[in-house]
Coordinates of N, CA and C in Angstrom, one line a residue:
M1 N 180.4 -64.4 134.9 CA 179.6 -65.3 134.2 C 178.4 -65.8 135.0
N2 N 177.2 -65.6 134.4 CA 176.0 -66.0 135.2 C 175.7 -67.5 134.9
Y3 N 174.7 -68.0 135.7 CA 174.5 -69.5 135.6 C 173.9 -69.9 134.2
N4 N 173.3 -69.0 133.5 CA 172.8 -69.2 132.2 C 174.0 -69.5 131.3
E5 N 175.0 -68.7 131.4 CA 176.2 -68.8 130.6 C 177.0 -70.1 130.9
I6 N 176.9 -70.4 132.2 CA 177.6 -71.6 132.7 C 177.0 -72.9 132.1
V7 N 175.7 -72.9 132.1 CA 175.0 -74.1 131.6 C 175.3 -74.2 130.1
Y8 N 175.3 -73.1 129.3 CA 175.6 -73.2 127.9 C 177.1 -73.6 127.7
E9 N 178.0 -73.1 128.6 CA 179.4 -73.5 128.6 C 179.5 -75.0 128.7
Y10 N 178.8 -75.6 129.6 CA 178.8 -77.1 129.9 C 178.3 -77.8 128.6
I11 N 177.1 -77.4 128.1 CA 176.5 -78.0 127.0 C 177.4 -78.0 125.8
N12 N 178.1 -76.8 125.5 CA 178.9 -76.6 124.4 C 180.1 -77.6 124.4
K13 N 180.6 -77.9 125.6 CA 181.7 -78.8 125.8 C 181.3 -80.3 125.5
C14 N 180.1 -80.6 125.6 CA 179.6 -82.0 125.4 C 179.5 -82.4 123.9
N15 N 179.8 -83.7 123.7 CA 179.7 -84.2 122.3 C 178.3 -84.4 121.9
L16 N 178.1 -84.5 120.6 CA 176.8 -84.9 120.0 C 176.5 -86.3 120.4
D17 N 175.3 -86.6 120.5 CA 174.8 -88.0 120.6 C 175.4 -88.7 121.8
E18 N 175.6 -87.9 122.9 CA 176.0 -88.5 124.2 C 175.0 -88.1 125.3
P19 N 174.7 -89.1 126.2 CA 173.7 -88.7 127.2 C 174.2 -87.7 128.2
L20 N 173.4 -86.7 128.5 CA 173.7 -85.6 129.4 C 172.7 -85.7 130.6
F21 N 173.3 -86.0 131.8 CA 172.4 -86.1 132.9 C 172.2 -84.8 133.6
L22 N 171.0 -84.5 133.9 CA 170.6 -83.2 134.5 C 171.4 -83.0 135.8
E23 N 171.6 -84.0 136.6 CA 172.3 -83.9 137.9 C 173.7 -83.5 137.7
E24 N 174.4 -84.0 136.6 CA 175.7 -83.6 136.3 C 175.8 -82.1 135.9
I25 N 174.8 -81.6 135.1 CA 174.8 -80.2 134.7 C 174.6 -79.4 136.0
K26 N 173.7 -79.8 136.9 CA 173.5 -79.0 138.1 C 174.8 -79.0 138.9
Q27 N 175.5 -80.1 139.0 CA 176.7 -80.2 139.8 C 177.8 -79.3 139.2
Y28 N 177.8 -79.2 137.9 CA 178.8 -78.3 137.2 C 178.6 -76.9 137.6
V29 N 177.3 -76.4 137.6 CA 177.0 -75.1 138.0 C 177.3 -74.8 139.4
I30 N 176.9 -75.8 140.3 CA 177.2 -75.6 141.7 C 178.7 -75.5 142.0
N31 N 179.5 -76.3 141.3 CA 180.9 -76.2 141.5 C 181.5 -74.8 141.0
K32 N 180.9 -74.3 139.9 CA 181.4 -73.0 139.4 C 181.0 -71.9 140.3
Y33 N 179.8 -72.0 140.9 CA 179.2 -70.9 141.7 C 179.6 -71.1 143.2
E34 N 179.9 -72.4 143.5 CA 180.1 -72.7 144.9 C 178.9 -72.4 145.7
N35 N 177.7 -72.7 145.1 CA 176.5 -72.4 145.7 C 175.4 -73.4 145.2
D36 N 174.6 -73.9 146.1 CA 173.6 -74.9 145.7 C 172.2 -74.3 146.0
D37 N 172.1 -73.0 145.9 CA 170.8 -72.3 146.2 C 169.7 -72.9 145.4
I38 N 168.5 -73.2 146.0 CA 167.4 -73.8 145.3 C 167.0 -73.0 144.1
N39 N 167.1 -71.7 144.2 CA 166.6 -70.8 143.0 C 167.5 -71.1 141.8
I40 N 168.8 -71.2 142.1 CA 169.7 -71.5 140.9 C 169.4 -72.8 140.3
L41 N 169.1 -73.8 141.1 CA 168.8 -75.2 140.6 C 167.5 -75.1 139.8
N42 N 166.5 -74.4 140.3 CA 165.2 -74.3 139.6 C 165.4 -73.5 138.2
N43 N 166.3 -72.5 138.2 CA 166.6 -71.8 137.0 C 167.3 -72.7 135.9
I44 N 168.1 -73.6 136.4 CA 168.8 -74.6 135.5 C 167.7 -75.4 134.8
N45 N 166.7 -75.8 135.5 CA 165.6 -76.5 134.8 C 164.9 -75.7 133.7
V46 N 164.7 -74.4 134.0 CA 164.1 -73.5 133.0 C 165.0 -73.4 131.8
I47 N 166.3 -73.3 132.0 CA 167.3 -73.1 130.9 C 167.3 -74.4 130.1
I48 N 167.3 -75.5 130.7 CA 167.3 -76.8 130.0 C 166.0 -77.0 129.1
N49 N 164.9 -76.6 129.7 CA 163.6 -76.7 129.0 C 163.6 -75.8 127.8
R50 N 164.2 -74.6 128.0 CA 164.3 -73.6 126.9 C 165.2 -74.2 125.7
M51 N 166.3 -74.8 126.1 CA 167.2 -75.5 125.1 C 166.4 -76.5 124.3
C52 N 165.6 -77.3 125.0 CA 164.8 -78.3 124.3 C 163.8 -77.7 123.4
K53 N 163.2 -76.6 123.8 CA 162.2 -75.9 122.9 C 162.9 -75.3 121.7
N54 N 164.2 -75.0 121.8 CA 164.9 -74.4 120.7 C 165.7 -75.4 119.9
D55 N 165.5 -76.7 120.3 CA 166.1 -77.9 119.6 C 167.6 -77.9 119.7
I56 N 168.1 -77.3 120.8 CA 169.5 -77.4 121.1 C 169.8 -78.8 121.8
L57 N 168.8 -79.1 122.6 CA 168.8 -80.4 123.3 C 167.6 -81.2 123.0
K58 N 167.6 -82.5 123.1 CA 166.5 -83.4 123.1 C 166.4 -84.1 124.4
Q59 N 165.2 -84.4 124.9 CA 165.1 -85.2 126.1 C 164.9 -86.7 125.7
F60 N 165.8 -87.5 126.3 CA 165.7 -88.9 126.1 C 164.6 -89.4 127.0
Y61 N 164.7 -89.2 128.3 CA 163.5 -89.2 129.2 C 163.9 -88.3 130.4
K62 N 163.0 -88.3 131.4 CA 163.2 -87.3 132.5 C 164.6 -87.4 133.1
G63 N 165.3 -86.2 133.1 CA 166.6 -86.1 133.7 C 167.8 -86.5 132.8
I64 N 167.5 -86.9 131.5 CA 168.5 -87.3 130.6 C 168.3 -86.7 129.2
Y65 N 169.3 -86.0 128.7 CA 169.2 -85.2 127.5 C 170.3 -85.5 126.6
Y66 N 170.3 -85.0 125.4 CA 171.4 -85.2 124.4 C 171.3 -84.2 123.3
K67 N 172.5 -83.9 122.7 CA 172.6 -83.0 121.6 C 172.5 -83.9 120.3
P68 N 171.4 -83.8 119.6 CA 171.2 -84.8 118.5 C 172.1 -84.6 117.3
V69 N 172.4 -85.7 116.7 CA 173.1 -85.7 115.4 C 172.1 -85.6 114.3
K70 N 172.3 -84.7 113.3 CA 171.4 -84.5 112.2 C 172.1 -84.9 110.9
N71 N 171.3 -85.7 110.1 CA 171.8 -86.0 108.8 C 170.7 -85.8 107.8
I72 N 170.8 -86.4 106.6 CA 169.8 -86.1 105.5 C 168.5 -86.7 105.8
F73 N 168.4 -87.6 106.8 CA 167.2 -88.3 107.1 C 166.5 -87.6 108.4
G74 N 167.2 -86.6 108.9 CA 166.7 -85.9 110.1 C 167.5 -86.1 111.3
E75 N 166.9 -86.0 112.5 CA 167.7 -86.2 113.7 C 167.7 -87.7 114.1
M76 N 168.9 -88.1 114.5 CA 169.0 -89.5 115.0 C 168.7 -89.6 116.5
P77 N 168.0 -90.6 116.9 CA 167.7 -90.7 118.3 C 168.9 -91.2 119.0
L78 N 169.0 -90.9 120.3 CA 170.1 -91.3 121.1 C 170.1 -92.8 121.3
D79 N 171.3 -93.4 121.2 CA 171.5 -94.9 121.4 C 171.2 -95.2 122.8
K80 N 170.3 -96.1 123.1 CA 169.9 -96.5 124.4 C 171.1 -97.1 125.2
N81 N 171.9 -97.8 124.5 CA 173.1 -98.5 125.1 C 174.0 -97.5 125.7
K82 N 174.2 -96.3 125.1 CA 175.0 -95.3 125.7 C 174.5 -94.8 127.0
V83 N 173.2 -94.7 127.1 CA 172.6 -94.3 128.4 C 172.8 -95.4 129.5
I84 N 172.7 -96.7 129.1 CA 172.9 -97.8 130.0 C 174.3 -97.8 130.5
I85 N 175.2 -97.6 129.6 CA 176.7 -97.6 130.0 C 177.0 -96.5 131.0
K86 N 176.5 -95.3 130.6 CA 176.9 -94.1 131.5 C 176.1 -94.2 132.8
K87 N 174.9 -94.7 132.8 CA 174.1 -94.7 134.0 C 174.5 -95.8 135.0
Y88 N 174.9 -97.0 134.4 CA 175.1 -98.2 135.3 C 176.5 -98.8 135.2
I89 N 177.2 -98.6 134.0 CA 178.4 -99.4 133.8 C 179.7 -98.6 134.1
K90 N 179.8 -97.4 133.5 CA 181.0 -96.6 133.7 C 180.6 -95.1 134.1
D91 N 181.4 -94.5 135.0 CA 181.2 -93.2 135.3 C 181.8 -92.2 134.2
E92 N 181.7 -90.9 134.5 CA 182.1 -90.0 133.5 C 183.7 -90.0 133.3
H93 N 184.4 -90.6 134.2 CA 185.8 -90.7 134.1 C 186.3 -92.0 133.6
G94 N 185.3 -92.9 133.2 CA 185.7 -94.2 132.6 C 185.9 -95.3 133.6
N95 N 185.6 -95.0 134.9 CA 185.8 -96.0 136.0 C 184.6 -96.9 136.0
I96 N 184.9 -98.2 136.2 CA 183.8 -99.2 136.2 C 183.0 -99.2 137.4
K97 N 181.7 -99.2 137.3 CA 180.8 -99.2 138.4 C 179.7 -100.3 138.3
G98 N 179.8 -101.0 137.2 CA 178.8 -102.1 137.0 C 179.3 -103.0 135.9
Y99 N 178.5 -104.1 135.7 CA 178.8 -105.0 134.7 C 177.6 -105.8 134.3
I100 N 177.6 -106.3 133.1 CA 176.5 -107.1 132.6 C 176.6 -108.5 133.1
T101 N 175.5 -109.1 133.4 CA 175.4 -110.5 134.0 C 174.2 -111.2 133.3
G102 N 173.9 -112.4 133.8 CA 172.7 -113.1 133.4 C 172.8 -113.6 131.9
A103 N 171.6 -113.7 131.3 CA 171.6 -114.3 130.0 C 172.4 -113.6 128.9
K104 N 172.4 -112.3 129.0 CA 173.2 -111.5 128.0 C 174.7 -111.9 128.1
L105 N 175.2 -112.0 129.3 CA 176.6 -112.4 129.5 C 176.8 -113.8 129.0
F106 N 175.9 -114.7 129.3 CA 176.0 -116.1 128.9 C 176.0 -116.3 127.4
N107 N 175.2 -115.4 126.8 CA 175.1 -115.4 125.3 C 176.4 -114.9 124.7
Q108 N 176.9 -113.9 125.3 CA 178.2 -113.3 124.8 C 179.3 -114.4 124.8
L109 N 179.3 -115.2 125.8 CA 180.3 -116.3 126.0 C 179.9 -117.5 125.2
E110 N 178.8 -117.5 124.6 CA 178.3 -118.7 123.8 C 178.0 -119.9 124.6
L111 N 177.6 -119.6 125.9 CA 177.1 -120.7 126.8 C 175.7 -121.0 126.5
T112 N 175.0 -120.0 125.9 CA 173.6 -120.2 125.5 C 173.3 -119.4 124.3
T113 N 172.2 -119.9 123.6 CA 171.8 -119.1 122.4 C 170.6 -118.2 122.8
Q114 N 170.3 -118.2 124.0 CA 169.2 -117.4 124.5 C 169.5 -115.9 124.4
V115 N 168.6 -115.2 123.7 CA 168.8 -113.7 123.6 C 167.7 -113.0 124.4
P116 N 168.2 -112.4 125.5 CA 167.2 -111.8 126.5 C 166.6 -110.5 126.0
N117 N 165.4 -110.3 126.4 CA 164.8 -108.9 126.1 C 165.2 -107.9 127.2
I118 N 165.5 -108.4 128.4 CA 165.9 -107.6 129.5 C 167.4 -107.9 129.8
I119 N 168.2 -106.9 130.0 CA 169.6 -107.0 130.3 C 169.7 -106.9 131.8
N120 N 170.4 -107.9 132.4 CA 170.7 -107.8 133.9 C 172.0 -107.2 134.1
I121 N 172.1 -106.2 135.1 CA 173.3 -105.5 135.4 C 173.5 -105.4 136.9
V122 N 174.7 -105.8 137.3 CA 175.0 -105.6 138.7 C 175.8 -104.3 138.8
T123 N 175.3 -103.4 139.6 CA 175.9 -102.0 139.6 C 175.9 -101.3 141.0
N124 N 176.9 -100.5 141.2 CA 176.9 -99.7 142.5 C 175.7 -98.7 142.5
E125 N 175.1 -98.5 141.4 CA 174.0 -97.5 141.3 C 172.7 -98.1 141.9
C126 N 172.7 -99.4 142.2 CA 171.5 -100.0 142.8 C 171.7 -99.8 144.3
K127 N 170.9 -99.0 144.9 CA 171.1 -98.5 146.3 C 170.3 -99.3 147.3
N128 N 169.6 -100.3 146.9 CA 168.9 -101.2 147.9 C 169.2 -102.7 147.6
Y129 N 168.7 -103.5 148.4 CA 169.0 -105.0 148.3 C 168.1 -105.7 147.3
N130 N 167.1 -105.0 146.8 CA 166.1 -105.6 145.9 C 166.5 -105.3 144.4
E131 N 166.1 -106.1 143.5 CA 166.2 -105.8 142.1 C 165.3 -104.6 141.7
Y132 N 165.8 -103.9 140.8 CA 165.0 -102.7 140.3 C 165.0 -102.8 138.7
K133 N 163.8 -102.7 138.2 CA 163.6 -102.8 136.8 C 163.4 -101.4 136.2
N134 N 164.2 -101.0 135.2 CA 164.1 -99.8 134.5 C 163.4 -100.1 133.2
E135 N 162.1 -99.9 133.1 CA 161.3 -100.3 131.9 C 161.8 -99.5 130.7
K136 N 162.1 -98.3 130.9 CA 162.5 -97.4 129.7 C 163.8 -97.9 129.1
L137 N 164.8 -98.4 129.9 CA 166.0 -98.8 129.3 C 166.1 -100.3 129.1
G138 N 165.1 -101.1 129.6 CA 165.0 -102.5 129.4 C 166.1 -103.2 130.2
V139 N 166.3 -102.8 131.4 CA 167.4 -103.4 132.3 C 166.8 -103.7 133.7
I140 N 167.4 -104.7 134.3 CA 167.2 -105.0 135.7 C 168.5 -104.8 136.4
I141 N 168.5 -104.0 137.4 CA 169.8 -103.7 138.1 C 169.8 -104.4 139.5
R142 N 171.0 -104.9 139.9 CA 171.1 -105.6 141.2 C 172.3 -105.0 141.9
Q143 N 172.2 -105.1 143.2 CA 173.3 -104.5 144.1 C 174.4 -105.6 144.2
P144 N 175.6 -105.2 144.1 CA 176.7 -106.1 144.2 C 177.0 -106.5 145.7
K145 N 177.6 -107.6 145.9 CA 177.9 -108.0 147.3 C 179.1 -107.2 147.9
I146 N 180.0 -106.7 147.0 CA 181.0 -105.8 147.4 C 181.0 -104.7 146.3
K147 N 181.5 -103.5 146.7 CA 181.6 -102.4 145.7 C 182.4 -102.8 144.5
I148 N 181.8 -102.5 143.3 CA 182.5 -102.8 142.1 C 183.5 -101.7 141.7
D149 N 184.7 -102.2 141.3 CA 185.7 -101.2 140.8 C 186.4 -101.8 139.6
N150 N 187.4 -101.0 139.1 CA 188.2 -101.4 137.9 C 188.9 -102.7 138.1
D151 N 189.3 -103.0 139.3 CA 190.1 -104.2 139.6 C 189.2 -105.5 139.7
N152 N 188.1 -105.4 140.3 CA 187.3 -106.6 140.7 C 186.2 -107.0 139.8
Y153 N 185.8 -106.1 138.9 CA 184.5 -106.4 138.2 C 184.6 -107.7 137.3
K154 N 185.7 -108.0 136.7 CA 185.8 -109.2 135.9 C 185.8 -110.5 136.8
Y155 N 186.3 -110.3 138.0 CA 186.3 -111.4 139.0 C 184.8 -111.7 139.4
L156 N 184.1 -110.6 139.7 CA 182.7 -110.7 140.1 C 181.8 -111.3 139.0
Q157 N 182.2 -110.9 137.8 CA 181.5 -111.4 136.6 C 181.7 -112.9 136.5
L158 N 183.0 -113.3 136.7 CA 183.3 -114.7 136.7 C 182.5 -115.5 137.7
F159 N 182.3 -115.0 138.9 CA 181.6 -115.6 140.0 C 180.1 -115.8 139.5
D160 N 179.6 -114.8 138.8 CA 178.2 -114.9 138.4 C 178.0 -116.0 137.3
I161 N 179.1 -116.1 136.5 CA 179.0 -117.2 135.5 C 179.0 -118.6 136.2
I162 N 179.8 -118.7 137.2 CA 179.9 -120.0 137.9 C 178.7 -120.3 138.7
N163 N 178.2 -119.3 139.4 CA 177.0 -119.4 140.2 C 175.7 -119.6 139.5
N164 N 175.6 -119.0 138.3 CA 174.4 -119.1 137.4 C 173.1 -118.9 138.2
K165 N 173.1 -117.8 138.9 CA 171.9 -117.5 139.8 C 170.6 -117.5 139.1
D166 N 170.6 -117.1 137.8 CA 169.3 -117.1 137.0 C 169.0 -118.5 136.4
Q167 N 169.8 -119.5 136.7 CA 169.6 -120.8 136.2 C 169.4 -120.9 134.7
I168 N 170.3 -120.2 134.0 CA 170.2 -120.2 132.5 C 170.7 -121.6 132.0
N169 N 169.9 -122.0 131.0 CA 170.2 -123.4 130.5 C 171.5 -123.3 129.7
I170 N 172.5 -124.1 130.1 CA 173.8 -124.1 129.4 C 173.7 -125.1 128.2
E171 N 173.9 -124.6 127.0 CA 173.7 -125.4 125.8 C 175.0 -126.0 125.2
V172 N 176.0 -126.0 126.0 CA 177.3 -126.5 125.5 C 177.9 -127.6 126.4
D173 N 178.7 -128.4 125.9 CA 179.4 -129.5 126.7 C 180.7 -129.0 127.3
N174 N 181.2 -127.9 126.8 CA 182.6 -127.5 127.3 C 182.5 -126.2 128.2
E175 N 181.5 -126.2 129.1 CA 181.3 -125.1 130.0 C 182.6 -124.8 130.7
D176 N 183.3 -125.8 131.3 CA 184.5 -125.6 132.1 C 185.6 -125.0 131.2
E177 N 185.7 -125.4 130.0 CA 186.7 -124.8 129.1 C 186.4 -123.3 128.8
I178 N 185.2 -123.0 128.6 CA 184.8 -121.6 128.4 C 185.1 -120.7 129.6
I179 N 184.8 -121.3 130.8 CA 185.1 -120.6 132.1 C 186.6 -120.4 132.2
Y180 N 187.4 -121.4 131.9 CA 188.8 -121.4 132.0 C 189.4 -120.3 131.0
N181 N 188.8 -120.3 129.8 CA 189.3 -119.3 128.8 C 188.9 -117.9 129.2
F182 N 187.8 -117.7 129.9 CA 187.4 -116.4 130.4 C 188.5 -115.9 131.4
I183 N 188.9 -116.8 132.3 CA 190.0 -116.5 133.3 C 191.3 -116.1 132.6
E184 N 191.6 -116.9 131.6 CA 192.9 -116.7 130.8 C 192.8 -115.4 130.0
E185 N 191.8 -115.2 129.3 CA 191.7 -114.0 128.4 C 191.6 -112.7 129.2
N186 N 191.1 -112.8 130.4 CA 191.0 -111.5 131.2 C 192.1 -111.5 132.2
K187 N 193.1 -112.4 132.1 CA 194.3 -112.4 132.9 C 193.9 -112.3 134.4
L188 N 193.0 -113.1 134.8 CA 192.5 -113.1 136.2 C 193.5 -113.9 137.1
N189 N 193.8 -113.3 138.2 CA 194.8 -113.9 139.1 C 194.1 -114.8 140.1
F190 N 194.7 -116.0 140.2 CA 194.0 -117.0 141.1 C 194.0 -116.6 142.6
E191 N 195.0 -115.9 143.0 CA 195.0 -115.4 144.4 C 193.9 -114.4 144.6
K192 N 193.7 -113.5 143.6 CA 192.6 -112.6 143.7 C 191.2 -113.2 143.6
I193 N 191.2 -114.3 142.8 CA 189.9 -115.0 142.7 C 189.5 -115.5 144.1
I194 N 190.5 -116.1 144.8 CA 190.3 -116.6 146.2 C 190.0 -115.5 147.1
K195 N 190.7 -114.4 147.0 CA 190.5 -113.2 147.8 C 189.0 -112.7 147.7
Y196 N 188.6 -112.5 146.5 CA 187.2 -111.9 146.2 C 186.2 -113.0 146.6
A197 N 186.5 -114.3 146.4 CA 185.6 -115.3 146.8 C 185.3 -115.3 148.3
R198 N 186.4 -115.1 149.0 CA 186.2 -115.0 150.5 C 185.4 -113.7 150.9
E199 N 185.7 -112.6 150.2 CA 185.0 -111.3 150.5 C 183.5 -111.4 150.2
T200 N 183.2 -112.2 149.2 CA 181.8 -112.4 148.9 C 181.2 -113.6 149.5
K201 N 182.0 -114.3 150.3 CA 181.5 -115.6 151.0 C 181.0 -116.6 150.0
N202 N 181.7 -116.8 148.9 CA 181.3 -117.7 147.8 C 182.1 -119.0 147.8
K203 N 181.6 -120.0 148.4 CA 182.3 -121.3 148.5 C 182.3 -122.0 147.2
K204 N 181.2 -121.8 146.4 CA 181.1 -122.5 145.1 C 182.3 -122.2 144.1
I205 N 182.8 -121.0 144.2 CA 183.9 -120.6 143.4 C 185.1 -121.4 143.7
L206 N 185.4 -121.6 145.0 CA 186.6 -122.4 145.4 C 186.5 -123.9 144.9
E207 N 185.2 -124.4 144.9 CA 185.0 -125.8 144.4 C 185.3 -125.8 142.9
K208 N 184.8 -124.8 142.2 CA 185.0 -124.8 140.7 C 186.5 -124.6 140.4
L209 N 187.2 -123.8 141.2 CA 188.7 -123.7 141.0 C 189.4 -125.0 141.1
Y210 N 189.0 -125.8 142.0 CA 189.6 -127.1 142.3 C 189.4 -128.0 141.0
I211 N 188.2 -127.9 140.4 CA 187.9 -128.7 139.2 C 188.7 -128.2 138.1
L212 N 188.8 -126.9 137.9 CA 189.5 -126.3 136.7 C 191.0 -126.6 136.8
A213 N 191.5 -126.7 138.1 CA 193.0 -126.8 138.3 C 193.4 -128.2 138.0
R214 N 192.5 -129.2 138.0 CA 192.9 -130.6 137.9 C 193.4 -130.9 136.5

């Protein structure tokens, strides 16, 4: 099987209307060939471009493609939220690598009626200490204080709610009740809250726990 066939094999396995990252396609070919020769990688770009010309694939933007869904109205564009989730929130195996924070999170919890134009995300994919704005996706990504995983992301999200780094205006009187309900609904363990608070050096969390426990 040549690399042209391998690329088609990968694309045929993928679902319609799902983001396909060029780097994942290249990695698939490399794993099959056990070779990362630059000529092979360049040829993958040629194959993908040919697929786009033949309407097998559509480009969402550079490095991200999808197999379009077609209906009586024509081709449906790829849902931007699917790209955001795959790029920043969950990896291809469903493991958590990021979470929504800021005004979007506060709105979901009904702490504010503010509806943000930009979604703030804390993610392992942010490789530096500065915030990075992705204009195309309408997100700002931030680096976590500790690596995000399946176990800790809800705890870190809780800390962001309590810290309110973005100084979002709280429009309700029962903020503590909402925070307590968040802990209960997500079955957060108080020992783990303390553990992650210490790992992130977050004293404010411990003070809030004392208030909630009274």
